[in-house]
Coordinates of C-alpha atoms in Angstrom, one line a residue:
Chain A
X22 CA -60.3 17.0 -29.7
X23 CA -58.7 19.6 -27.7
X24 CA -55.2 17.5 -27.8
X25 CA -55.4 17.8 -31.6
X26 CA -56.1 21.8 -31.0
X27 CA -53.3 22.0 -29.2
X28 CA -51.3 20.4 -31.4
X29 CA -52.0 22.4 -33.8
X30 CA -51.4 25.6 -31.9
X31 CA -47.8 24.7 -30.9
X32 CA -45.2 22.6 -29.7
X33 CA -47.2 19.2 -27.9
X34 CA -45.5 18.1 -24.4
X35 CA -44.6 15.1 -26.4
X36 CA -42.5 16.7 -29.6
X37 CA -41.7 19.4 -26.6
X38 CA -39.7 16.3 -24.2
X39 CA -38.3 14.3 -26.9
X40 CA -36.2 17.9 -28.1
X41 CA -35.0 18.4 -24.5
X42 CA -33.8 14.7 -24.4
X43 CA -32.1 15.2 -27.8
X44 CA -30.7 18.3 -26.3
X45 CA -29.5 16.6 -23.8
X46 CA -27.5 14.3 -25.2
X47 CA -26.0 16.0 -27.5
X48 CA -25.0 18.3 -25.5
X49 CA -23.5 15.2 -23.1
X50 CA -21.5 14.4 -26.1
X51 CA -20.2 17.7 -26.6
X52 CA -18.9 17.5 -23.3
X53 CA -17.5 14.1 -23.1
X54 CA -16.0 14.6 -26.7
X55 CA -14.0 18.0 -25.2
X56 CA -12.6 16.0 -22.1
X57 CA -11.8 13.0 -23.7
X58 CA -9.0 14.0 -26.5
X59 CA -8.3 10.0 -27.7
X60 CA -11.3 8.1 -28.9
X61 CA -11.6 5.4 -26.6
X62 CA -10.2 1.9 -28.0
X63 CA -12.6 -0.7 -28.4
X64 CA -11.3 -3.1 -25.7
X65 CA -9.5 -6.1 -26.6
X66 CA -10.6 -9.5 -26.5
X67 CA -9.6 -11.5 -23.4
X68 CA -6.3 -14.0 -24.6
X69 CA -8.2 -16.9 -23.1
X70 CA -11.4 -18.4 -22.0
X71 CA -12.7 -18.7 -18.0
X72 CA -12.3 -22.3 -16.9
X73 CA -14.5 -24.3 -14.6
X74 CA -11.9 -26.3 -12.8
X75 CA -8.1 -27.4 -13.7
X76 CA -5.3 -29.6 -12.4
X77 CA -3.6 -27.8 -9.6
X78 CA -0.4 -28.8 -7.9
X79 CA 0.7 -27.7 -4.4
X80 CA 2.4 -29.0 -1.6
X81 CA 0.2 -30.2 1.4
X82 CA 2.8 -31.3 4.4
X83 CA 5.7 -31.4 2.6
X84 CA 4.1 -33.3 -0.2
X85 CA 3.6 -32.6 -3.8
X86 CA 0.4 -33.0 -4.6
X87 CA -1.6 -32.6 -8.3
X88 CA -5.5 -32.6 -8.7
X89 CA -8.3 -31.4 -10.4
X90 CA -10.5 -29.0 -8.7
X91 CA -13.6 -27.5 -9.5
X92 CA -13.5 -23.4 -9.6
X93 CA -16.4 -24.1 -6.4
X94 CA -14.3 -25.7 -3.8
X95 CA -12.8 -24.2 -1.0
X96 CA -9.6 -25.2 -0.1
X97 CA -11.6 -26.8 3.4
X98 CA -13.4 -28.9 1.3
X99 CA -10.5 -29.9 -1.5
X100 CA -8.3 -30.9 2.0
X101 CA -11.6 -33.2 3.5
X102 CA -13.1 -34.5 0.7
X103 CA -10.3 -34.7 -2.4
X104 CA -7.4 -35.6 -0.2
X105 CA -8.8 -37.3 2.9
X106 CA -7.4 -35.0 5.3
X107 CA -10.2 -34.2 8.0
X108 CA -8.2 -33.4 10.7
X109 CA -9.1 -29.6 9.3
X110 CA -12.2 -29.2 11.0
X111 CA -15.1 -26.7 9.3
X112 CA -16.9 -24.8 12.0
X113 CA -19.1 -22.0 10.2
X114 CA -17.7 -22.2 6.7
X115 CA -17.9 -18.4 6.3
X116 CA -14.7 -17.2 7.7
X117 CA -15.9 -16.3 11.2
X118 CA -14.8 -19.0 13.7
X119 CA -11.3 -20.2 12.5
X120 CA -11.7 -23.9 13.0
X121 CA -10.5 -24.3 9.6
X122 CA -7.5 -23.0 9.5
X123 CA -4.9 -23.7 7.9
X124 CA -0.9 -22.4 7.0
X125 CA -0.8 -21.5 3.5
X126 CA 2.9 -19.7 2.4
X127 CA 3.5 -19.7 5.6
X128 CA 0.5 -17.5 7.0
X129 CA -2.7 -18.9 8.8
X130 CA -5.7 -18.1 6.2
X131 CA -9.2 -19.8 7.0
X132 CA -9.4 -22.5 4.4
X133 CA -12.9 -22.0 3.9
X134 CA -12.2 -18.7 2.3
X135 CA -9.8 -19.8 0.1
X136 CA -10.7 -21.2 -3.5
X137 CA -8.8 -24.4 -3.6
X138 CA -7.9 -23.4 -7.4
X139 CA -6.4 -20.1 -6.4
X140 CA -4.2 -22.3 -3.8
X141 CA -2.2 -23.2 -7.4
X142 CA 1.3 -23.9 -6.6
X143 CA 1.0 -23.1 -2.8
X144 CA 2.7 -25.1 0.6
X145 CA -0.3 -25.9 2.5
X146 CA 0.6 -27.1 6.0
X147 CA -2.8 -28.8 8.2
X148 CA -2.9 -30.6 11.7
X149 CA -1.7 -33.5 10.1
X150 CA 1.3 -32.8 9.3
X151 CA 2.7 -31.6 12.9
X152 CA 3.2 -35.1 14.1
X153 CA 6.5 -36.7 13.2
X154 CA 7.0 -40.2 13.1
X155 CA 4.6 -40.9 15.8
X156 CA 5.3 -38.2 18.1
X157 CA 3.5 -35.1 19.1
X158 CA 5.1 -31.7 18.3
X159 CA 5.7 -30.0 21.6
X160 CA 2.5 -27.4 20.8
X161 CA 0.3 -30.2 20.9
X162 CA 2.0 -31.9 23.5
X163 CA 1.7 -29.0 26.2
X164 CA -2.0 -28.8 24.6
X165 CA -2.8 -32.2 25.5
X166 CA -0.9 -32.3 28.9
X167 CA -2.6 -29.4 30.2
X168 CA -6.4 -29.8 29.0
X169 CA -6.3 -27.4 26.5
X170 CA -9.2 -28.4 24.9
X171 CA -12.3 -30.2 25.6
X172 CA -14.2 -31.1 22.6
X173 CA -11.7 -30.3 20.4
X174 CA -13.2 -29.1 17.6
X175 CA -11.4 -26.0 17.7
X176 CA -8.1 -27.5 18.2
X177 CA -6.8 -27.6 15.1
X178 CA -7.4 -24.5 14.3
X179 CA -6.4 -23.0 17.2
X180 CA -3.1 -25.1 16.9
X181 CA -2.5 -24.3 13.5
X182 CA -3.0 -20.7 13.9
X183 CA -0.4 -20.8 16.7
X184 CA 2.3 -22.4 14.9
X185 CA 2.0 -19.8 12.2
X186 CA 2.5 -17.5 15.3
X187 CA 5.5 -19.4 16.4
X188 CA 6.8 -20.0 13.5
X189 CA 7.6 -15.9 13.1
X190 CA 7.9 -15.2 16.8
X191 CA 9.2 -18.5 18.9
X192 CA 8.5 -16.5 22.1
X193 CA 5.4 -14.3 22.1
X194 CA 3.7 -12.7 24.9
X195 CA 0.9 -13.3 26.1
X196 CA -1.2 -10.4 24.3
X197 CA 0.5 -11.7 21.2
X198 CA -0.8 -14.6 21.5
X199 CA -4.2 -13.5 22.2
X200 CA -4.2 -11.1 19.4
X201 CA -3.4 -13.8 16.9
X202 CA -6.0 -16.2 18.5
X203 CA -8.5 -13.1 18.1
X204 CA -10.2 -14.7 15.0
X205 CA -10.8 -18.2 17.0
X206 CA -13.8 -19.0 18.9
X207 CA -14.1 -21.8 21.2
X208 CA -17.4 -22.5 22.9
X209 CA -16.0 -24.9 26.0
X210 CA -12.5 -24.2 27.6
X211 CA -13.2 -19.8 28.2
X212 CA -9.6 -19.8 25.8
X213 CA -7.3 -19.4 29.2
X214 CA -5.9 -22.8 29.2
X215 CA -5.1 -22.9 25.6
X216 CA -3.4 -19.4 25.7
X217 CA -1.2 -20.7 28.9
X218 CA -0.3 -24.3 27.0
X219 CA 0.9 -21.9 24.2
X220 CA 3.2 -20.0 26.6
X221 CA 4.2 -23.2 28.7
X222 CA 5.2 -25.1 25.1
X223 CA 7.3 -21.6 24.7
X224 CA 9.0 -22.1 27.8
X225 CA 7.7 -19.2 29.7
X226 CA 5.5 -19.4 32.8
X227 CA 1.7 -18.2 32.7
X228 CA 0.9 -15.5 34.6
X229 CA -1.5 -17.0 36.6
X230 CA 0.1 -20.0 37.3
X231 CA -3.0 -22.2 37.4
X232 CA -1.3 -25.0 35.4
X233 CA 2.2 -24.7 36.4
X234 CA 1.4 -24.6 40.1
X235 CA -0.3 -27.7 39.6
X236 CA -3.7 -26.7 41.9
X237 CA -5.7 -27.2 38.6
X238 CA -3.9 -30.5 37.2
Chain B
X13 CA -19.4 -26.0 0.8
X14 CA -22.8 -24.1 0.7
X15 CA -24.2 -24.8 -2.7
X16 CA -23.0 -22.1 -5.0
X17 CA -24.4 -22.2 -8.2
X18 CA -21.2 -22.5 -11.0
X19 CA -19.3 -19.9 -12.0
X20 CA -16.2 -19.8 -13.7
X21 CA -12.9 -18.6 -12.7
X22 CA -10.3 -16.7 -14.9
X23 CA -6.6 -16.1 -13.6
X24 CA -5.7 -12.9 -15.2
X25 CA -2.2 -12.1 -15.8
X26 CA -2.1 -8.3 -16.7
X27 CA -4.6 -5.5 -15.9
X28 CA -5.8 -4.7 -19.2
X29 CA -7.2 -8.7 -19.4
X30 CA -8.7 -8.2 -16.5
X31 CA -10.4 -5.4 -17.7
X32 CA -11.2 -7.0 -20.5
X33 CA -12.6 -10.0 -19.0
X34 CA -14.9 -7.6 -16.4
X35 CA -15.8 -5.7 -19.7
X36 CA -17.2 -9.3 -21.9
X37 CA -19.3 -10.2 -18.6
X38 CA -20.5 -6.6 -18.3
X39 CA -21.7 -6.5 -14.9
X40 CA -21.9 -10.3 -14.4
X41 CA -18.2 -10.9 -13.5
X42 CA -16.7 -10.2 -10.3
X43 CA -12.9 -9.6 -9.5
X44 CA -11.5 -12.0 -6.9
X45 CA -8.6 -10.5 -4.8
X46 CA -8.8 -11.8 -1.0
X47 CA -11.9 -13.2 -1.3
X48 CA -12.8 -12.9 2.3
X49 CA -16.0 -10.7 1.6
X50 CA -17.1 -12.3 -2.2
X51 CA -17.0 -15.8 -1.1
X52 CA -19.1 -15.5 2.0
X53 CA -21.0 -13.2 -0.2
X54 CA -21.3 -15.9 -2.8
X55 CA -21.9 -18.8 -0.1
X56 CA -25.0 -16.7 1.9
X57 CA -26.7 -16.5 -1.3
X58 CA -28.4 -13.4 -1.3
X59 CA -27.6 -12.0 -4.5
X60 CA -27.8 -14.0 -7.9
X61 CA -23.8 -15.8 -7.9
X62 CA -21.8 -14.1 -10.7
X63 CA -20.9 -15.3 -14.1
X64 CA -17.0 -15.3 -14.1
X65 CA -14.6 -14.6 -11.3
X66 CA -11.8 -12.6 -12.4
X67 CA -8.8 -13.4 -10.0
X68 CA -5.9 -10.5 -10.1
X69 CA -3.8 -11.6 -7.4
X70 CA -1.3 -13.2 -9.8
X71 CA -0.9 -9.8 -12.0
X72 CA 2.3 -8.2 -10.7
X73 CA 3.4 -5.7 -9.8
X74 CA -0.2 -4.8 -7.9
X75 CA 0.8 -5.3 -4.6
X76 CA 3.3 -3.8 -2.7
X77 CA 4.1 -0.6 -0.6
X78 CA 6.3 2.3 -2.1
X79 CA 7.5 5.3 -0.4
X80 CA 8.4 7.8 -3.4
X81 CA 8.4 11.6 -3.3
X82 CA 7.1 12.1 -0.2
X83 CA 3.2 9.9 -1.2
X84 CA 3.0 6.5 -0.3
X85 CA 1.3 4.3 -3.2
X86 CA 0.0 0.8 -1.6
X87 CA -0.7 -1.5 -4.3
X88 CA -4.0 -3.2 -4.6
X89 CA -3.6 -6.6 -3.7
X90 CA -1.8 -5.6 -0.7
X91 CA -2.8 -7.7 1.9
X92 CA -3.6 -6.1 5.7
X93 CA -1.2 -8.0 7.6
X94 CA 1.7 -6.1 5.3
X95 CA -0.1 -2.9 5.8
X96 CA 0.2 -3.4 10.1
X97 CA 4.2 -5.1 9.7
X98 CA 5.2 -2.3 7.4
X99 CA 7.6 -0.2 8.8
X100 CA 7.1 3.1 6.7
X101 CA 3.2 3.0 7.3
X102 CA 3.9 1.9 11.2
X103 CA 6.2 5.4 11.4
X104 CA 4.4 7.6 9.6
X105 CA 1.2 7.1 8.4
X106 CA 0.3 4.9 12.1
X107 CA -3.4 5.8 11.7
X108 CA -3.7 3.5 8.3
X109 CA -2.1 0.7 10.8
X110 CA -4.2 1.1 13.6
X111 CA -7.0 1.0 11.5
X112 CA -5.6 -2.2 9.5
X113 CA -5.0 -3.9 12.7
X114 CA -8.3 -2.6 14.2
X115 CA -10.3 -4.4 11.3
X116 CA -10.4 -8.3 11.3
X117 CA -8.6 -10.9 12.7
X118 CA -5.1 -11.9 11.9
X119 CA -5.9 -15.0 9.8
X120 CA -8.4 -12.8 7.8
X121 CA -5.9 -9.6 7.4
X122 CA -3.4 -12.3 6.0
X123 CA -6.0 -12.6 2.8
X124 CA -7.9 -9.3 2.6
X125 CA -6.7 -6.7 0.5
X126 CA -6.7 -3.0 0.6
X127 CA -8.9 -2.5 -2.8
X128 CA -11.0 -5.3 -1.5
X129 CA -11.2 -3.9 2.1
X130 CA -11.9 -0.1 0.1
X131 CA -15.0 -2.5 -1.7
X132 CA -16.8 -5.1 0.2
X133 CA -20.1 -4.9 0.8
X134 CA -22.4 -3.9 3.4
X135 CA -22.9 -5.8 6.8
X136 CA -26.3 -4.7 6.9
X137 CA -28.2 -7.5 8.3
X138 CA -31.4 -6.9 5.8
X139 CA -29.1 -7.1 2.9
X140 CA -26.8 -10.1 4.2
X141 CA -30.7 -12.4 4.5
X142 CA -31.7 -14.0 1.6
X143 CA -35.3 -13.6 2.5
X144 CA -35.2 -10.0 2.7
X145 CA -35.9 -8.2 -0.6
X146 CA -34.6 -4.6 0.5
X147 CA -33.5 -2.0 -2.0
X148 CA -29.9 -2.6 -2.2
X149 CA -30.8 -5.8 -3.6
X150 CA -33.5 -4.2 -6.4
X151 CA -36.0 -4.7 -4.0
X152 CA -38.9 -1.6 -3.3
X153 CA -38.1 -0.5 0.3
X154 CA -35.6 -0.4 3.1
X155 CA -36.4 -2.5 5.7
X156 CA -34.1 -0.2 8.8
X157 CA -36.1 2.5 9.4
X158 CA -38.7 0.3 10.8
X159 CA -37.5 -2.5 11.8
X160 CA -34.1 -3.0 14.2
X161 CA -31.6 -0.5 13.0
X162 CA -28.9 -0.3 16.0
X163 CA -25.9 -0.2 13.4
X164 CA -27.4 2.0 10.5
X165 CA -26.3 5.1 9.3
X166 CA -27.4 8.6 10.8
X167 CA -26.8 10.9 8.4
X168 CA -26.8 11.3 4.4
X169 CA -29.6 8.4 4.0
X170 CA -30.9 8.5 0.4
X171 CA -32.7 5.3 0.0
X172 CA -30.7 2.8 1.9
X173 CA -29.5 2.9 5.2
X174 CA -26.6 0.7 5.4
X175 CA -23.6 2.1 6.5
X176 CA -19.8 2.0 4.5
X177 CA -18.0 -0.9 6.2
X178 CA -14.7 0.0 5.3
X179 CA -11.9 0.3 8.5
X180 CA -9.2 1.8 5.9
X181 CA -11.4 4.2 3.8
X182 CA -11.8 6.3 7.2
X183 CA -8.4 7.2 7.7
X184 CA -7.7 7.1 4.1
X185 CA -9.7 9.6 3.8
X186 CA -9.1 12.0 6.0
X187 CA -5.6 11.4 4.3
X188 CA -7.1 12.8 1.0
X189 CA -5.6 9.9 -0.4
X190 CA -6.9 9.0 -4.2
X191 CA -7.4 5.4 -6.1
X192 CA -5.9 4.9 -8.8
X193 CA -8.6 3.2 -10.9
X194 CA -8.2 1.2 -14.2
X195 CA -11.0 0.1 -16.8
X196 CA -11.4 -0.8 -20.6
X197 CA -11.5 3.6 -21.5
X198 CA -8.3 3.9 -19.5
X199 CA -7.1 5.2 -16.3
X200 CA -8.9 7.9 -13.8
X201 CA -8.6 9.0 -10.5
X202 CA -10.9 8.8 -8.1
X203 CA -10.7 10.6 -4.2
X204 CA -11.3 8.0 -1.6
X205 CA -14.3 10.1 -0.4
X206 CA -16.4 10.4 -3.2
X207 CA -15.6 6.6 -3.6
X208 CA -18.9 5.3 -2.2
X209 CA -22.4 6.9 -3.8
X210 CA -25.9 5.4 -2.8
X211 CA -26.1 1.9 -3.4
X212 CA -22.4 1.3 -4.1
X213 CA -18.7 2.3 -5.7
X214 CA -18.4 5.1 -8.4
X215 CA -16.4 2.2 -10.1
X216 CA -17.9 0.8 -13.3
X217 CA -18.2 -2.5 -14.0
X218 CA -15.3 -3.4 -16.0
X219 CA -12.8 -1.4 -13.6
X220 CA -10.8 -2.1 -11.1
X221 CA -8.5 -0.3 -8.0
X222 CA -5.0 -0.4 -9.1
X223 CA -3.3 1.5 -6.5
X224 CA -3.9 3.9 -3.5
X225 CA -2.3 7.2 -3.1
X226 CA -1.7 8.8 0.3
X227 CA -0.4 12.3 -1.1
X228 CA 1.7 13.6 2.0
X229 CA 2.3 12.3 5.2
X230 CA 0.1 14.3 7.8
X231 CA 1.9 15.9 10.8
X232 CA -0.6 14.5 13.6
X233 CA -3.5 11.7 13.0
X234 CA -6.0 9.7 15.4
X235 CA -7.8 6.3 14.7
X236 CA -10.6 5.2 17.2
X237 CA -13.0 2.9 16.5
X238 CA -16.1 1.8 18.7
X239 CA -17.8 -2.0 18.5
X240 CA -20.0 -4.2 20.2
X241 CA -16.6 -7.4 20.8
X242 CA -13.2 -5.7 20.1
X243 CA -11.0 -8.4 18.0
X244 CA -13.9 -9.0 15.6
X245 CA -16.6 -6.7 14.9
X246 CA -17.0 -4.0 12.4
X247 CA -17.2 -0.6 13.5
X248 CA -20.3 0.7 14.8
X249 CA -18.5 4.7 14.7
X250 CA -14.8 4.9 14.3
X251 CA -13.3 8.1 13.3
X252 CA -9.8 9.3 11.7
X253 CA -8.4 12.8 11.7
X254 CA -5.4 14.0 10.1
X255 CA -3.5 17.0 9.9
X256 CA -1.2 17.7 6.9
X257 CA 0.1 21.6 5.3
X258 CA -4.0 22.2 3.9
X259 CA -5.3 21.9 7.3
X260 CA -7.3 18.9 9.0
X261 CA -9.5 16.9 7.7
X262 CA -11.9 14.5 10.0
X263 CA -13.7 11.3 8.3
X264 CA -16.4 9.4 10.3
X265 CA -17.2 5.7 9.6
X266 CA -20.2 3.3 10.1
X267 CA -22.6 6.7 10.3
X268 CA -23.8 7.0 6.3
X269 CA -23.9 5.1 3.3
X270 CA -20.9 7.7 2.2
X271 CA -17.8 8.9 3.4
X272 CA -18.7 12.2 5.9
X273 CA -15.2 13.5 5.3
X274 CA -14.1 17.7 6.4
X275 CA -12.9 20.0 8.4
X276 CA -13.8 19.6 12.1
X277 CA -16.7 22.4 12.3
X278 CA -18.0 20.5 8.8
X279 CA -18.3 17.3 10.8
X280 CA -19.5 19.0 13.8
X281 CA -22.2 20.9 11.7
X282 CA -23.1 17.5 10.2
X283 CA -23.5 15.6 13.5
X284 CA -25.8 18.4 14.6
X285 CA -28.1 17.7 12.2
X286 CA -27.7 14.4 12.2
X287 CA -31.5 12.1 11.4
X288 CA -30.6 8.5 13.1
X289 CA -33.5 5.9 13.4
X290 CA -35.5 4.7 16.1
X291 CA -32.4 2.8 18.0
X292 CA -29.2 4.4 16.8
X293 CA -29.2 7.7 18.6
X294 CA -26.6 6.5 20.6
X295 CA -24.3 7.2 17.2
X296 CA -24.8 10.9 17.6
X297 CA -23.1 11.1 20.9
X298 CA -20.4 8.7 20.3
X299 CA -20.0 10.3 16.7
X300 CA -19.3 13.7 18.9
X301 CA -16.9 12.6 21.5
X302 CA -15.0 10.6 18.3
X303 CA -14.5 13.9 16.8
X304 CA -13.5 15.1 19.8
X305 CA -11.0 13.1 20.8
X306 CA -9.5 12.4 17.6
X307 CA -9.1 15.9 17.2
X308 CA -7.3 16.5 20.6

């Protein structure tokens, strides 16, 4: 009853908050019609449709390689699973301990992170492709000679992540060499020995001289 | 691979198809540049996995570092590592590279960008756990302010307390720099410090960082950041200051869920009355002696 009164009296709170929406937006419109001079275009259809996997072709170790990959895999995976090479090792599979590694253009990405389709056309180099004919590149040779490792789960990523360092810079220091190892993590050795093999297989002499003294074989 | 649930994947080739693309999926495509932060994002599961990935590394001309008329415009896809080995950036604008080579890991900073870096989401540890149904993720509450909060924000909390993760935004914006920032309606500018609002970017959904612009190169500028394992962590505080011909400007990271960018009384003032939870008081004082020694 008294509703009805009330409307009947006057403006209701209803009729009252509808006007001051209306308000509102017109007035909104009157604003955003006196900054924006063009009318916007209506925006144009994409040229092509999103794909759930295609043929890729890059070059793992030298090699030319072509194969379909799902938009899902990671580039860890596609190397393991599609082409059999599981010498790249996946530690956390979110980016975080660098066991995956790998040299992609020339620069050590984490493979898990990369979307094996957006690798298109890219030089992918992994652990197996150091080894020529037999014989152990001299990084993996100082790495093996002096213990480096002791599990060696880590190892190729720690390897590969140190090529790409010596690939730009053949004779680092060793706070170079510990900043590029930064994204690493290694759970058995404490990291000295493999930072010292990495300055031995440069030819320099590690400060400590643990290894090259020969007290610690 | 941690089951991700399928998506597809678009390789766009100009801007305005990417656009485009972002704008058919409204809301339900993502843009793929580094991917360091949107595939762990994807691969944690927390959030529903988008529709469409929209990559726009392969549009070019969006990467790259220019020196023109005194600003410095960094293109999008830039990746960290070029940021640190530039030589322009390493002379005059040293704060940006500190702060690039301050942020992750070499084999990381080969892959992250500078627009993806400006937008990844937020480390906070609620958000980041799928069983956690906080209010970043549409949930009803935040879970910091009473539970464990060591690395949440102290000042400016709204409804989430989950700090701004970004190394580069800090000394960007004490820079004044400005994004360049292109969607379906065309191009705007956006300052680096009204960048970040509650809950997210001021970007819309069909838009995407084209450039950054660092206006003038300042006279004197300071980086420091603080964290728990130097080499890997995000920042817990880290602080920029830099001083060009309208005066200095201090920005404060890892404190709010914005940037807390101004002069040095402003920041001062706002550490002062700073609210921090039940275990991050500690921020206040470090925020201080930051400011201070940035400042020096």
């Amino acid at each position: 009853m008294s509703e009805e009164k009330k409307e009947v009296k006057g403006v209701s709170r209803r009729t009252f908050i509808s006007g001051t929406v209306a308000g509102l937006v017109v007035g909104a419109a009157a604003a955003y019609g006196a900054t924006q001079l063009a009318v916007p275009k209506p925006p144009p259809a994409p040229a092509k449709e999103p794909i759930k996997g295609k043929y890729i072709s890059l070059t793992v170790n030298g090699k030319p390689t072509t194969l379909w990959v799902d938009a899902r895999w990671t580039l860890a995976n596609t190397l393991r699973n599609q082409l059999g090479l599981r010498g790249t090792t996946k530690g956390c599979d979110y980016g975080e301990c660098g066991c995956c590694n790998v040299i992609v253009d020339g620069r050590a990405v984490p493979s898990c992170m990369v979307l094996a389709i957006d690798a298109d056309g890219k030089t992918v180099e992994t652990i197996e492709g150091l080894a020529k004919g037999g014989k152990l590149s001299p990084l993996q040779e100082a790495m093996v000679k002096h213990r480096a490792f002791q599990c060696g789960f880590c190892a190729p990523g720690f390897i590969m992540t140190a090529k790409a360092l010596l690939d730009k810079k053949p004779r680092p220091t060793e706070d170079e060499i510990r900043e590029a190892l930064s994204g690493n993590i290694c759970r058995c050795t404490g990291y000295h020995r493999i930072v010292e093999s990495i300055l031995i297989a440069t030819g320099q002499k590690p400060p400590l001289e643990r290894i090259s003294s020969g007290a610690i074989p | 691979m941690k089951a991700v649930a399928a998506y597809k994947y678009y390789d766009a080739e100009t801007v305005e198809e990417a656009c485009a693309v972002l704008n058919q999926y409204a809301g339900k495509a993502k843009v793929l540049a580094g991917g360091t932060d949107l595939v762990d994002w994807m691969k944690r599961r927390f959030m529903p996995t988008p529709e469409v990935l929209v990559n726009i590394k392969k549009i070019p001309g969006l990467s790259g570092i220019t020196e023109e008329g005194g600003a410095l415009k960094i293109g999008a896809t830039t990746t960290l590592t070029d940021i640190v080995e530039n030589s322009t950036i390493q002379s005059k604008y040293k704060s940006l590279a500190d702060a690039a080579a301050k942020g992750p890991p070499p084999p990381i900073r080969n892959m992250g960008t500078v627009a993806g870096n400006l937008c990844q989401y937020v480390r906070c540890w609620y958000y980041r756990w799928p069983d956690w149904y906080c209010y970043r993720k549409g949930g009803p509450i935040c879970f910091a302010p009473g539970g464990r909060n060591v690395p949440h924000a102290i000042m400016e909390q709204k409804v989430c307390n989950a700090v701004v993760p970004s190394d580069l935004a800090v000394p960007l914006a004490a820079m004044n720099a400005t994004l360049t920032v292109q969607g379906t309606g065309g191009t705007r500018e956006v300052a680096v410090k009204d960048l970040y609002v509650v809950l997210g970017t001021v970007l819309k959904p069909d838009e995407i960082i084209t450039s950054v612009t660092v206006p003038e190169a300042p006279t004197k500028q300071a980086f420091l950041k603080s964290r728990v394992r130097a080499g890997v962590d995000f920042a817990l505080v880290s602080a920029a200051a830099a001083t060009t011909s309208k005066g200095t400007t201090v920005a404060l990271g890892g404190v709010a869920p914005i940037m807390v960018a101004g002069t040095p009384d402003a920041i001062n003032a706002a550490i002062d009355k700073a609210t921090p939870l039940s275990e991050n008081r500690y921020k206040v004082s470090v925020a201080k002696a930051m400011v201070r020694r940035v400042t020096a």
